[in-house]
Short mmCIF file of C-alpha atoms and ligand atoms in Angstrom, two decimals:
data_model
loop_
_atom_site.label_atom_id
_atom_site.label_comp_id
_atom_site.label_asym_id
_atom_site.label_seq_id
_atom_site.Cartn_x
_atom_site.Cartn_y
_atom_site.Cartn_z
CA MET A 1 -7.16 32.72 -1.58
CA GLY A 2 -5.21 31.08 0.84
CA TYR A 3 -1.90 29.70 0.43
CA LEU A 4 -2.83 25.53 0.39
CA GLU A 5 -5.99 26.64 -1.93
CA THR A 6 -3.73 27.92 -4.30
CA VAL A 7 -1.55 25.29 -4.47
CA ILE A 8 -4.52 22.98 -4.47
CA ALA A 9 -5.25 25.23 -7.79
CA ASP A 10 -2.26 24.89 -10.02
CA VAL A 11 -1.61 21.02 -9.27
CA ASN A 12 -5.48 20.68 -10.30
CA LYS A 13 -4.51 22.87 -13.38
CA LYS A 14 -1.45 21.46 -13.76
CA TYR A 15 -1.75 17.80 -13.54
CA ALA A 16 -6.12 17.60 -14.87
CA HIS A 17 -4.65 14.52 -16.46
CA GLN A 18 -3.79 12.58 -13.40
CA PRO A 19 -6.81 11.88 -11.08
CA GLU A 20 -5.49 9.30 -8.48
CA PHE A 21 -2.83 11.63 -8.07
CA LEU A 22 -5.12 14.35 -7.44
CA GLN A 23 -7.23 12.87 -5.26
CA ALA A 24 -4.34 11.82 -3.36
CA VAL A 25 -3.04 15.01 -2.82
CA LYS A 26 -6.34 16.62 -1.96
CA GLU A 27 -7.27 14.21 1.25
CA VAL A 28 -3.27 15.22 2.29
CA PHE A 29 -3.48 18.88 1.27
CA GLU A 30 -7.35 19.54 3.06
CA SER A 31 -6.61 17.72 6.17
CA LEU A 32 -3.36 20.20 7.02
CA GLU A 33 -5.16 22.71 6.74
CA PRO A 34 -4.68 23.02 10.45
CA VAL A 35 -1.18 23.16 10.69
CA ILE A 36 -0.64 25.09 7.35
CA SER A 37 -3.31 28.03 9.12
CA LYS A 38 -0.98 28.30 12.08
CA ASN A 39 1.49 29.70 10.17
CA GLU A 40 0.93 30.36 6.34
CA GLU A 41 4.11 32.81 5.78
CA PHE A 42 6.12 30.07 7.02
CA TYR A 43 5.24 27.31 4.58
CA LYS A 44 4.66 29.83 2.11
CA LYS A 45 8.11 31.55 1.94
CA GLU A 46 9.85 28.07 1.91
CA ALA A 47 7.15 26.49 -0.07
CA ILE A 48 7.05 23.57 1.03
CA LEU A 49 3.56 22.31 -0.32
CA GLU A 50 5.03 23.13 -3.72
CA ARG A 51 7.97 21.22 -3.04
CA ILE A 52 6.71 18.07 -1.50
CA VAL A 53 4.00 17.74 -4.72
CA GLU A 54 6.20 17.22 -7.25
CA PRO A 55 8.33 14.17 -7.42
CA ASP A 56 12.56 14.58 -7.15
CA ARG A 57 12.50 13.10 -10.17
CA GLN A 58 9.87 10.21 -12.43
CA ILE A 59 11.82 7.88 -14.72
CA MET A 60 10.36 6.52 -17.64
CA PHE A 61 11.71 3.39 -19.40
CA ARG A 62 10.84 0.94 -22.40
CA VAL A 63 10.32 -2.86 -21.00
CA PRO A 64 11.24 -5.23 -24.00
CA TRP A 65 11.25 -8.62 -23.54
CA VAL A 66 10.51 -11.98 -25.60
CA ASP A 67 6.82 -13.97 -25.13
CA ASP A 68 7.21 -17.99 -25.55
CA GLU A 69 6.49 -17.90 -29.44
CA GLY A 70 9.61 -15.62 -29.90
CA ASN A 71 7.54 -12.02 -30.81
CA VAL A 72 9.25 -9.18 -28.84
CA ARG A 73 6.93 -6.99 -26.53
CA VAL A 74 7.55 -3.92 -25.09
CA ASN A 75 6.09 -2.28 -21.56
CA THR A 76 6.74 1.08 -19.98
CA GLY A 77 8.47 0.98 -16.56
CA TYR A 78 8.17 3.70 -14.28
CA ARG A 79 10.21 4.60 -11.39
CA VAL A 80 8.92 7.92 -9.67
CA GLN A 81 11.05 8.85 -5.97
CA PHE A 82 9.01 10.98 -4.62
CA ASN A 83 10.93 13.11 -1.46
CA ASN A 84 14.24 11.57 -0.16
CA SER A 85 13.92 14.30 3.19
CA ILE A 86 13.97 11.68 5.59
CA GLY A 87 15.83 8.61 3.88
CA PRO A 88 16.18 6.35 0.46
CA TYR A 89 13.72 6.27 -2.10
CA LYS A 90 11.81 3.50 -0.19
CA GLY A 91 7.99 1.84 -2.41
CA GLY A 92 6.84 -1.14 -4.25
CA ILE A 93 6.93 -2.40 -7.80
CA ARG A 94 3.48 -2.75 -9.20
CA LEU A 95 3.26 -4.65 -12.60
CA HIS A 96 -0.40 -4.20 -13.81
CA PRO A 97 -1.95 -3.07 -16.88
CA SER A 98 -3.76 0.05 -15.35
CA VAL A 99 -0.50 1.02 -14.34
CA ASN A 100 0.24 5.43 -15.71
CA LEU A 101 2.66 7.65 -14.49
CA SER A 102 -0.96 9.15 -12.16
CA ILE A 103 -0.84 5.74 -10.65
CA MET A 104 2.75 5.98 -9.41
CA LYS A 105 2.45 10.17 -8.73
CA PHE A 106 -0.10 8.91 -6.25
CA LEU A 107 1.30 5.86 -4.74
CA GLY A 108 4.73 7.86 -4.58
CA PHE A 109 3.15 10.85 -2.57
CA GLU A 110 0.72 8.28 -0.59
CA GLN A 111 4.76 6.61 0.66
CA THR A 112 6.04 9.48 1.79
CA PHE A 113 4.04 10.35 4.39
CA LYS A 114 3.97 6.74 5.84
CA ASN A 115 6.99 6.05 5.52
CA SER A 116 7.27 8.52 7.69
CA LEU A 117 4.95 7.41 9.57
CA THR A 118 6.47 4.08 10.61
CA GLY A 119 10.16 5.73 12.61
CA LEU A 120 12.20 5.03 10.63
CA PRO A 121 14.78 6.08 7.65
CA MET A 122 12.81 5.88 4.85
CA GLY A 123 11.76 8.57 1.69
CA GLY A 124 8.51 8.37 -0.54
CA ALA A 125 9.17 6.18 -3.67
CA LYS A 126 6.95 4.10 -5.98
CA GLY A 127 7.74 1.78 -9.37
CA GLY A 128 6.49 -0.40 -11.68
CA CYS A 129 5.19 -1.03 -15.30
CA ASP A 130 1.91 -1.43 -17.73
CA PHE A 131 2.26 -5.38 -17.67
CA ASP A 132 0.00 -7.97 -17.05
CA PRO A 133 1.18 -10.78 -15.31
CA LYS A 134 -2.25 -12.80 -15.85
CA GLY A 135 -1.90 -15.89 -18.18
CA LYS A 136 2.42 -15.75 -18.66
CA SER A 137 4.44 -18.57 -18.16
CA ASP A 138 6.85 -18.25 -16.08
CA ARG A 139 10.03 -18.37 -18.62
CA GLU A 140 7.78 -15.31 -19.93
CA ILE A 141 8.07 -13.22 -16.11
CA MET A 142 11.66 -14.12 -15.97
CA ALA A 143 12.44 -12.59 -19.25
CA PHE A 144 10.09 -9.62 -18.45
CA CYS A 145 11.92 -8.97 -15.16
CA GLN A 146 14.71 -8.73 -16.29
CA SER A 147 14.44 -6.63 -18.86
CA PHE A 148 12.96 -4.49 -16.82
CA MET A 149 15.55 -4.89 -14.14
CA THR A 150 17.77 -3.51 -17.01
CA GLU A 151 17.13 0.04 -16.81
CA LEU A 152 15.61 0.11 -13.16
CA CYS A 153 19.09 -1.26 -11.68
CA LYS A 154 21.34 2.80 -12.93
CA TYR A 155 18.63 4.70 -10.89
CA ILE A 156 18.53 2.06 -7.45
CA GLY A 157 20.79 0.48 -5.11
CA ALA A 158 20.55 -0.12 -1.05
CA ASP A 159 21.24 3.63 -0.10
CA THR A 160 19.17 5.25 -2.36
CA ASP A 161 16.36 3.65 -3.18
CA VAL A 162 15.57 -0.26 -2.52
CA PRO A 163 12.21 -1.65 -4.28
CA ALA A 164 9.76 -3.65 -3.40
CA GLY A 165 6.94 -6.27 -4.17
CA ASP A 166 2.83 -4.20 -4.79
CA ILE A 167 -0.09 -5.90 -7.02
CA GLY A 168 1.74 -8.95 -8.92
CA THR A 169 5.09 -8.11 -7.43
CA GLY A 170 5.69 -11.02 -5.65
CA ALA A 171 9.02 -12.68 -3.66
CA ARG A 172 8.90 -15.09 -8.00
CA GLU A 173 9.55 -11.28 -9.11
CA ILE A 174 11.69 -10.16 -6.64
CA GLY A 175 14.07 -13.27 -6.84
CA TYR A 176 14.32 -12.49 -10.94
CA MET A 177 14.83 -8.71 -10.56
CA PHE A 178 17.69 -9.07 -7.66
CA GLY A 179 19.36 -11.87 -10.39
CA GLN A 180 19.30 -9.40 -12.70
CA TYR A 181 20.59 -6.92 -10.56
CA LYS A 182 23.50 -8.70 -9.03
CA ARG A 183 24.95 -9.40 -12.32
CA ILE A 184 24.38 -6.45 -13.56
CA ARG A 185 25.67 -4.37 -10.61
CA GLY A 186 27.91 -7.30 -9.23
CA LEU A 187 26.62 -5.92 -5.97
CA PHE A 188 24.75 -8.54 -3.72
CA GLU A 189 23.08 -5.39 -1.57
CA GLY A 190 20.07 -4.72 0.22
CA VAL A 191 18.42 -3.44 -2.46
CA LEU A 192 15.17 -5.03 -2.93
CA THR A 193 13.19 -6.17 0.26
CA GLY A 194 10.47 -8.63 -0.31
CA LYS A 195 13.34 -10.81 -1.11
CA GLY A 196 13.83 -15.19 -0.55
CA LEU A 197 14.70 -16.08 3.03
CA SER A 198 17.90 -17.59 1.22
CA TYR A 199 18.88 -14.96 -0.23
CA GLY A 200 18.40 -11.75 2.94
CA GLY A 201 15.37 -11.67 3.08
CA SER A 202 13.45 -11.08 6.51
CA LEU A 203 11.00 -13.85 8.21
CA ALA A 204 7.73 -11.88 8.43
CA ARG A 205 7.79 -9.87 5.77
CA THR A 206 5.88 -11.89 3.48
CA GLU A 207 2.98 -11.80 6.41
CA ALA A 208 3.92 -8.17 7.33
CA THR A 209 1.00 -5.87 5.48
CA GLY A 210 -1.81 -8.17 6.44
CA TYR A 211 -1.13 -8.95 10.06
CA GLY A 212 -0.12 -5.07 10.54
CA LEU A 213 -3.80 -4.32 9.30
CA LEU A 214 -4.93 -6.37 11.88
CA TYR A 215 -2.44 -5.15 14.62
CA MET A 216 -3.57 -1.70 13.76
CA THR A 217 -7.16 -2.72 13.46
CA ASN A 218 -7.06 -4.96 16.89
CA GLU A 219 -5.10 -1.70 18.93
CA LEU A 220 -8.21 1.31 17.70
CA PHE A 221 -10.88 -1.56 18.89
CA ARG A 222 -8.35 -1.95 22.24
CA CYS A 223 -8.40 1.36 22.96
CA HIS A 224 -12.11 1.42 22.33
CA ASN A 225 -13.05 -0.63 24.82
CA ASN A 226 -14.43 -3.52 21.96
CA THR A 227 -12.15 -6.88 20.99
CA LEU A 228 -12.55 -8.71 18.00
CA GLU A 229 -13.39 -11.52 19.23
CA GLY A 230 -15.83 -13.03 17.68
CA LYS A 231 -16.48 -9.75 14.80
CA THR A 232 -17.90 -10.31 11.43
CA VAL A 233 -14.92 -9.24 9.02
CA VAL A 234 -15.60 -8.99 5.01
CA ILE A 235 -12.43 -8.59 3.50
CA SER A 236 -11.38 -7.78 -0.47
CA GLY A 237 -8.46 -8.47 -2.82
CA SER A 238 -7.10 -12.51 -2.49
CA GLY A 239 -3.42 -11.66 -2.84
CA ASN A 240 -1.00 -10.85 -0.67
CA VAL A 241 -2.47 -8.08 1.65
CA ALA A 242 -6.12 -9.86 1.59
CA ILE A 243 -4.25 -13.10 2.36
CA TYR A 244 -2.25 -12.38 5.78
CA ALA A 245 -5.22 -10.09 6.98
CA ALA A 246 -7.24 -12.82 6.65
CA GLU A 247 -5.22 -14.57 8.46
CA LYS A 248 -4.41 -12.50 11.37
CA ALA A 249 -8.11 -11.82 11.67
CA GLN A 250 -9.42 -15.50 12.14
CA GLN A 251 -5.89 -16.02 15.21
CA PHE A 252 -7.66 -12.88 16.57
CA GLY A 253 -10.83 -15.12 17.26
CA ALA A 254 -12.99 -12.95 14.54
CA LYS A 255 -14.70 -14.64 11.58
CA VAL A 256 -13.35 -14.01 7.99
CA VAL A 257 -16.48 -14.53 5.91
CA THR A 258 -15.38 -13.21 2.14
CA MET A 259 -12.71 -12.63 -0.08
CA SER A 260 -12.12 -11.74 -3.93
CA ASP A 261 -10.55 -11.07 -6.74
CA SER A 262 -10.80 -8.60 -10.34
CA THR A 263 -13.49 -11.42 -11.86
CA GLY A 264 -15.83 -11.80 -8.27
CA TRP A 265 -16.26 -12.71 -4.83
CA VAL A 266 -16.97 -15.67 -2.28
CA TYR A 267 -18.99 -15.45 0.60
CA ASP A 268 -18.99 -18.17 3.23
CA LYS A 269 -21.18 -17.59 5.70
CA ASP A 270 -18.49 -20.41 7.63
CA GLY A 271 -15.79 -18.52 7.57
CA ILE A 272 -13.02 -18.08 4.77
CA ASP A 273 -10.88 -21.32 4.52
CA LEU A 274 -7.93 -20.10 4.57
CA SER A 275 -5.89 -22.87 3.60
CA ALA A 276 -8.42 -23.37 -0.01
CA VAL A 277 -7.53 -19.61 -0.29
CA LYS A 278 -4.06 -20.32 -0.37
CA GLU A 279 -3.70 -23.06 -2.79
CA ILE A 280 -5.69 -21.52 -5.32
CA LYS A 281 -4.16 -18.19 -5.10
CA GLU A 282 -0.27 -19.01 -3.79
CA VAL A 283 0.01 -22.32 -5.49
CA LYS A 284 -2.06 -22.70 -8.88
CA ARG A 285 -2.16 -18.68 -9.13
CA GLY A 286 -5.86 -19.32 -10.00
CA ARG A 287 -9.50 -17.64 -9.73
CA ILE A 288 -10.82 -17.06 -6.44
CA SER A 289 -14.24 -18.42 -8.44
CA GLU A 290 -12.48 -22.01 -7.53
CA TYR A 291 -13.50 -21.60 -4.20
CA LYS A 292 -16.29 -23.35 -4.41
CA ASN A 293 -14.64 -26.15 -5.39
CA TYR A 294 -13.46 -26.39 -2.03
CA ARG A 295 -16.05 -25.24 -0.28
CA PRO A 296 -19.37 -26.53 -1.49
CA THR A 297 -21.52 -24.58 0.28
CA ALA A 298 -19.94 -21.16 -0.10
CA GLU A 299 -21.81 -18.92 -2.84
CA TYR A 300 -19.50 -17.46 -5.59
CA HIS A 301 -20.45 -13.75 -7.15
CA GLU A 302 -19.30 -12.51 -10.65
CA GLY A 303 -18.46 -9.03 -10.49
CA ARG A 304 -18.34 -6.91 -7.49
CA GLY A 305 -20.03 -7.01 -3.41
CA VAL A 306 -18.48 -7.57 -0.67
CA TRP A 307 -19.45 -4.42 0.81
CA THR A 308 -23.20 -5.49 0.94
CA VAL A 309 -22.19 -8.50 3.29
CA LYS A 310 -23.13 -7.30 6.30
CA CYS A 311 -19.80 -7.00 8.70
CA ASP A 312 -18.32 -5.65 12.08
CA ILE A 313 -15.47 -4.79 10.13
CA ALA A 314 -14.84 -3.85 6.07
CA LEU A 315 -11.22 -4.20 5.18
CA PRO A 316 -10.30 -3.43 1.68
CA CYS A 317 -6.97 -5.20 0.46
CA ALA A 318 -7.31 -5.20 -3.18
CA THR A 319 -7.41 -1.66 -5.60
CA GLN A 320 -7.81 2.22 -5.57
CA ASN A 321 -10.91 3.38 -5.37
CA GLU A 322 -12.60 -0.10 -5.11
CA LEU A 323 -15.02 1.05 -1.95
CA LEU A 324 -17.60 4.09 -3.32
CA ILE A 325 -19.74 6.10 -2.23
CA ASP A 326 -22.78 3.56 -2.26
CA ASP A 327 -21.04 0.65 -0.83
CA ALA A 328 -20.55 3.11 1.63
CA LYS A 329 -24.08 3.61 2.06
CA ALA A 330 -24.80 -0.39 2.73
CA LEU A 331 -22.04 -0.65 4.92
CA VAL A 332 -23.42 1.81 7.30
CA ALA A 333 -26.69 0.98 6.80
CA ASN A 334 -25.47 -2.87 7.51
CA GLY A 335 -24.15 -1.35 11.23
CA VAL A 336 -20.55 -2.04 10.07
CA THR A 337 -17.76 -0.42 13.06
CA ALA A 338 -14.79 0.05 10.74
CA VAL A 339 -13.14 0.49 8.03
CA CYS A 340 -9.85 0.14 7.80
CA GLU A 341 -8.48 0.22 4.33
CA GLY A 342 -4.80 -2.54 3.59
CA ALA A 343 -4.97 -1.38 0.59
CA ASN A 344 -4.07 2.72 -0.79
CA MET A 345 -6.62 4.89 -1.41
CA PRO A 346 -8.86 1.97 -1.96
CA THR A 347 -12.08 4.30 -0.54
CA THR A 348 -13.28 7.27 -2.66
CA ILE A 349 -13.12 10.96 -0.72
CA GLU A 350 -16.71 11.37 -0.91
CA ALA A 351 -17.03 7.34 0.87
CA THR A 352 -14.58 8.11 3.69
CA LYS A 353 -16.47 11.58 4.19
CA TYR A 354 -19.37 9.07 4.70
CA LEU A 355 -18.34 6.25 6.76
CA GLN A 356 -16.63 9.03 9.16
CA ALA A 357 -19.60 11.52 9.65
CA ASN A 358 -21.46 8.18 10.36
CA GLY A 359 -19.66 7.32 13.49
CA VAL A 360 -17.13 4.68 11.91
CA TRP A 361 -13.78 4.50 12.68
CA PHE A 362 -11.97 5.09 9.62
CA VAL A 363 -8.40 3.62 9.79
CA PRO A 364 -6.09 5.06 6.09
CA GLY A 365 -4.12 2.95 4.23
CA LYS A 366 -0.63 5.08 4.65
CA ALA A 367 -0.98 4.35 8.40
CA ALA A 368 -3.17 0.44 8.16
CA ASN A 369 -1.24 -1.14 6.00
CA ALA A 370 2.13 0.94 7.08
CA GLY A 371 3.25 -2.74 8.57
CA GLY A 372 4.96 -3.75 4.94
CA VAL A 373 6.89 -1.40 4.35
CA ALA A 374 7.97 -1.28 7.72
CA THR A 375 9.12 -4.47 7.59
CA SER A 376 10.83 -3.99 4.99
CA GLY A 377 12.92 -1.33 6.32
CA LEU A 378 13.35 -4.26 9.11
CA GLU A 379 15.20 -6.50 6.03
CA MET A 380 16.89 -3.46 5.31
CA SER A 381 18.66 -3.21 8.67
CA GLN A 382 18.98 -6.60 8.94
CA ASN A 383 20.55 -6.68 5.21
CA SER A 384 23.19 -3.84 6.77
CA GLU A 385 23.78 -6.41 9.75
CA ARG A 386 24.53 -8.73 8.10
CA LEU A 387 22.43 -10.52 10.34
CA SER A 388 18.96 -12.74 9.90
CA TRP A 389 16.55 -12.24 12.98
CA THR A 390 13.77 -14.58 14.14
CA PHE A 391 10.06 -14.80 13.39
CA GLU A 392 9.58 -13.97 16.78
CA GLU A 393 11.48 -11.17 17.01
CA VAL A 394 10.50 -8.91 13.73
CA ASP A 395 6.60 -9.91 13.96
CA ALA A 396 7.61 -7.60 17.77
CA LYS A 397 8.79 -5.62 16.06
CA LEU A 398 6.02 -5.21 13.69
CA GLN A 399 3.50 -5.14 16.34
CA GLY A 400 5.24 -1.95 18.47
CA ILE A 401 5.21 -0.10 15.05
CA MET A 402 1.82 -0.79 14.36
CA VAL A 403 0.59 0.44 18.22
CA ASN A 404 2.85 3.23 17.99
CA ILE A 405 1.76 4.46 14.45
CA TYR A 406 -2.16 3.90 16.27
CA HIS A 407 -1.73 6.15 18.80
CA ASN A 408 0.78 9.00 16.96
CA ILE A 409 -2.15 9.20 14.15
CA ASP A 410 -4.64 9.80 17.00
CA ASN A 411 -2.66 11.92 19.14
CA ALA A 412 -1.78 14.18 16.01
CA ALA A 413 -5.56 13.88 15.41
CA LYS A 414 -7.01 15.07 18.87
CA LYS A 415 -3.92 18.23 19.31
CA TYR A 416 -5.86 19.69 16.11
CA GLY A 417 -9.33 19.57 17.43
CA PHE A 418 -9.97 16.45 15.60
CA GLU A 419 -9.99 13.68 17.62
CA GLY A 420 -10.93 10.20 16.09
CA ASN A 421 -10.34 11.86 13.18
CA TYR A 422 -7.37 9.29 11.86
CA VAL A 423 -7.23 10.92 8.13
CA ILE A 424 -6.31 14.13 9.52
CA GLY A 425 -4.08 12.23 12.26
CA ALA A 426 -2.21 10.52 9.62
CA ASN A 427 -1.82 12.63 7.16
CA ILE A 428 -0.82 15.33 9.43
CA ALA A 429 2.12 13.70 11.58
CA GLY A 430 3.22 12.28 8.62
CA PHE A 431 3.63 15.40 7.37
CA GLU A 432 5.34 16.84 10.53
CA LYS A 433 8.10 14.39 10.08
CA VAL A 434 9.18 15.48 6.46
CA VAL A 435 8.89 18.89 6.63
CA ASN A 436 11.03 19.28 10.04
CA ALA A 437 13.11 17.19 7.45
CA MET A 438 12.72 19.52 4.53
CA ILE A 439 13.39 22.62 6.79
CA ALA A 440 16.75 21.00 7.49
CA HIS A 441 18.31 20.67 3.97
CA GLY A 442 17.68 23.91 3.43
CA ALA A 443 15.63 24.79 -0.26
CA CYS A 444 16.79 21.77 -2.41
P1 NDP B 1 -1.71 -8.86 -5.13
O1 NDP B 1 -1.05 -8.45 -5.90
O2 NDP B 1 -1.10 -10.26 -3.87
O3 NDP B 1 -3.31 -9.01 -4.88
C1 NDP B 1 -4.34 -8.79 -5.33
C2 NDP B 1 -5.34 -8.78 -5.34
O4 NDP B 1 -6.51 -7.04 -5.56
C3 NDP B 1 -5.90 -9.16 -6.06
O5 NDP B 1 -7.10 -10.74 -5.46
C4 NDP B 1 -6.16 -8.84 -7.38
O6 NDP B 1 -7.24 -9.71 -8.41
C5 NDP B 1 -7.44 -7.64 -6.70
N1 NDP B 1 -6.92 -6.67 -7.65
C6 NDP B 1 -5.61 -6.19 -8.28
N2 NDP B 1 -6.26 -5.23 -9.36
C7 NDP B 1 -7.84 -5.46 -8.76
C8 NDP B 1 -8.86 -3.96 -9.32
N3 NDP B 1 -8.09 -3.19 -10.38
N4 NDP B 1 -10.21 -4.51 -9.21
C9 NDP B 1 -10.54 -5.81 -8.40
N5 NDP B 1 -9.72 -6.08 -8.35
C10 NDP B 1 -8.38 -6.37 -8.47
O7 NDP B 1 -1.40 -7.35 -4.24
P2 NDP B 1 -0.71 -6.73 -2.83
O8 NDP B 1 -2.12 -7.82 -2.16
O9 NDP B 1 0.30 -7.34 -2.29
O10 NDP B 1 -1.78 -5.97 -3.18
C11 NDP B 1 -3.08 -5.53 -2.52
C12 NDP B 1 -3.23 -3.40 -1.63
O11 NDP B 1 -2.58 -3.69 -1.53
C13 NDP B 1 -3.02 -2.48 -3.14
O12 NDP B 1 -3.29 -1.26 -3.54
C14 NDP B 1 -1.60 -2.91 -2.51
O13 NDP B 1 -0.73 -1.12 -2.95
C15 NDP B 1 -1.51 -2.71 -1.57
N6 NDP B 1 -0.17 -2.48 -0.54
C16 NDP B 1 0.44 -3.26 -0.80
C17 NDP B 1 1.84 -4.09 -0.04
C18 NDP B 1 2.07 -4.90 0.70
O14 NDP B 1 3.12 -4.78 0.70
N7 NDP B 1 2.03 -6.36 -0.86
C19 NDP B 1 1.70 -3.14 1.15
C20 NDP B 1 1.06 -2.06 1.61
C21 NDP B 1 -0.05 -1.27 0.94
P3 NDP B 1 -7.06 -10.64 -9.43
O15 NDP B 1 -5.50 -10.84 -8.83
O16 NDP B 1 -7.91 -10.11 -10.32
O17 NDP B 1 -5.88 -9.40 -10.61
O1 2IT B 2 2.45 0.11 -0.78
C1 2IT B 2 3.43 -0.44 0.38
O2 2IT B 2 3.71 0.46 0.78
C2 2IT B 2 4.35 -1.26 -0.67
N1 2IT B 2 3.97 -1.67 -1.41
C3 2IT B 2 5.46 -2.04 0.08
C4 2IT B 2 6.38 -1.07 -0.43
C5 2IT B 2 7.66 -1.84 0.21
O3 2IT B 2 8.87 -0.88 0.04
O4 2IT B 2 7.97 -2.59 1.23
#
């Protein structure tokens, strides 16, 4: 067995109970074969793969909080600080009942390569809690966030680790967490990104992941002598990433016909009415089924199903492993041209391979959704210089970063003889920068 296979086998054995983490490792490591095989002895001697696959540290803690009936409730909080070779740890906080160490580790591992691709100095981390924000009152959310930060604040800081939003964590939660950090540590500093505009947040951060996904998709089409104008787009999810992906897709002249949540999905043949979705999700915090109240001609279906709708472009923007092999087959049978991942690892490895084998342009999340963390990096820069840039300035930088990522991953794929394979390109391009820094720092 070669070095790469040996490390994959060891990780599979050691972390057999962490399926999402193993999936992320397999996808990245298999892509690295062309790089590792060129200089196997060197990577082996330096134990690069063993080092890059093991987080710097994994923090787990109790999160007690009091509900509206006066009962004490307890959740498990996490911060996995994966790799800080190229900058302070950076990555979101996920609040969802499914959160566990496997999911935290897969997200922190992916984040390390994603942050490298942005070209900004940010290491990789992820945090979260198995707390379910659904159905909680505003006071309960605040009580939870304060308790979560009471412990987390010991491990983070503007120059050490800078968390941000992810599933279940938006501007409201970041506000409560920032307030608690400031109160306990006595520091007003850029310790979180995705902050409100009145206390150091960046314009365009809310829109950044979705907009960035479409800037990437647009560049992909442009480089294939094609455009987004008139294309039919299916989107899953109806949260932060999905909403602003839909908004930018519409601005590019495409027609978005689906959105979903964990209960069901809507199909609107006339094109999704985004003001309705924003009101349901951002104002009322309601369910996507309510969309029919705004657009009676639209269809609502329980369960999953957006990938059965005929489209040119599919944008999974909800969660991991939401696009399975049968979905990939349905998309190909319906003539899809491109799949670009807004979520982290939404497509299974089997589905990814099927799409690629059938000529679909496939851009993985660590490249396609990097606009969110890139704009978090821009928020950190603004906080450091104690200035705020205009929406246009931030948006222009975001566009530049996404176009640059596209060309970097495209070139890396070409350099190693895998033209058009953006999975290989993204993994190699992300890996090379992190490894250069790791080597420079010696055995640590
Ligand atoms: P939100 O919480 O704003 O929205 C998540 C959406 O996905 C909701 O519609 C939610 O439905 C749905 N969803 C979540 N979990 C599941 C599930 N298990 N099954 C079905 N549907 C589900 O999160 P974001 O939009 O911020 O995040 C979406 C994805 O994008 C995640 O993978 C995240 O890691 C990734 N991402 C986010 C970035 C950001 O800046 N926010 C940056 C880069 C990537 P429901 O409300 O019913 O749960
Ligand atoms: O997955 C991600 O890149 C995010 N949730 C955003 C992280 C960040 O620090 O902005």
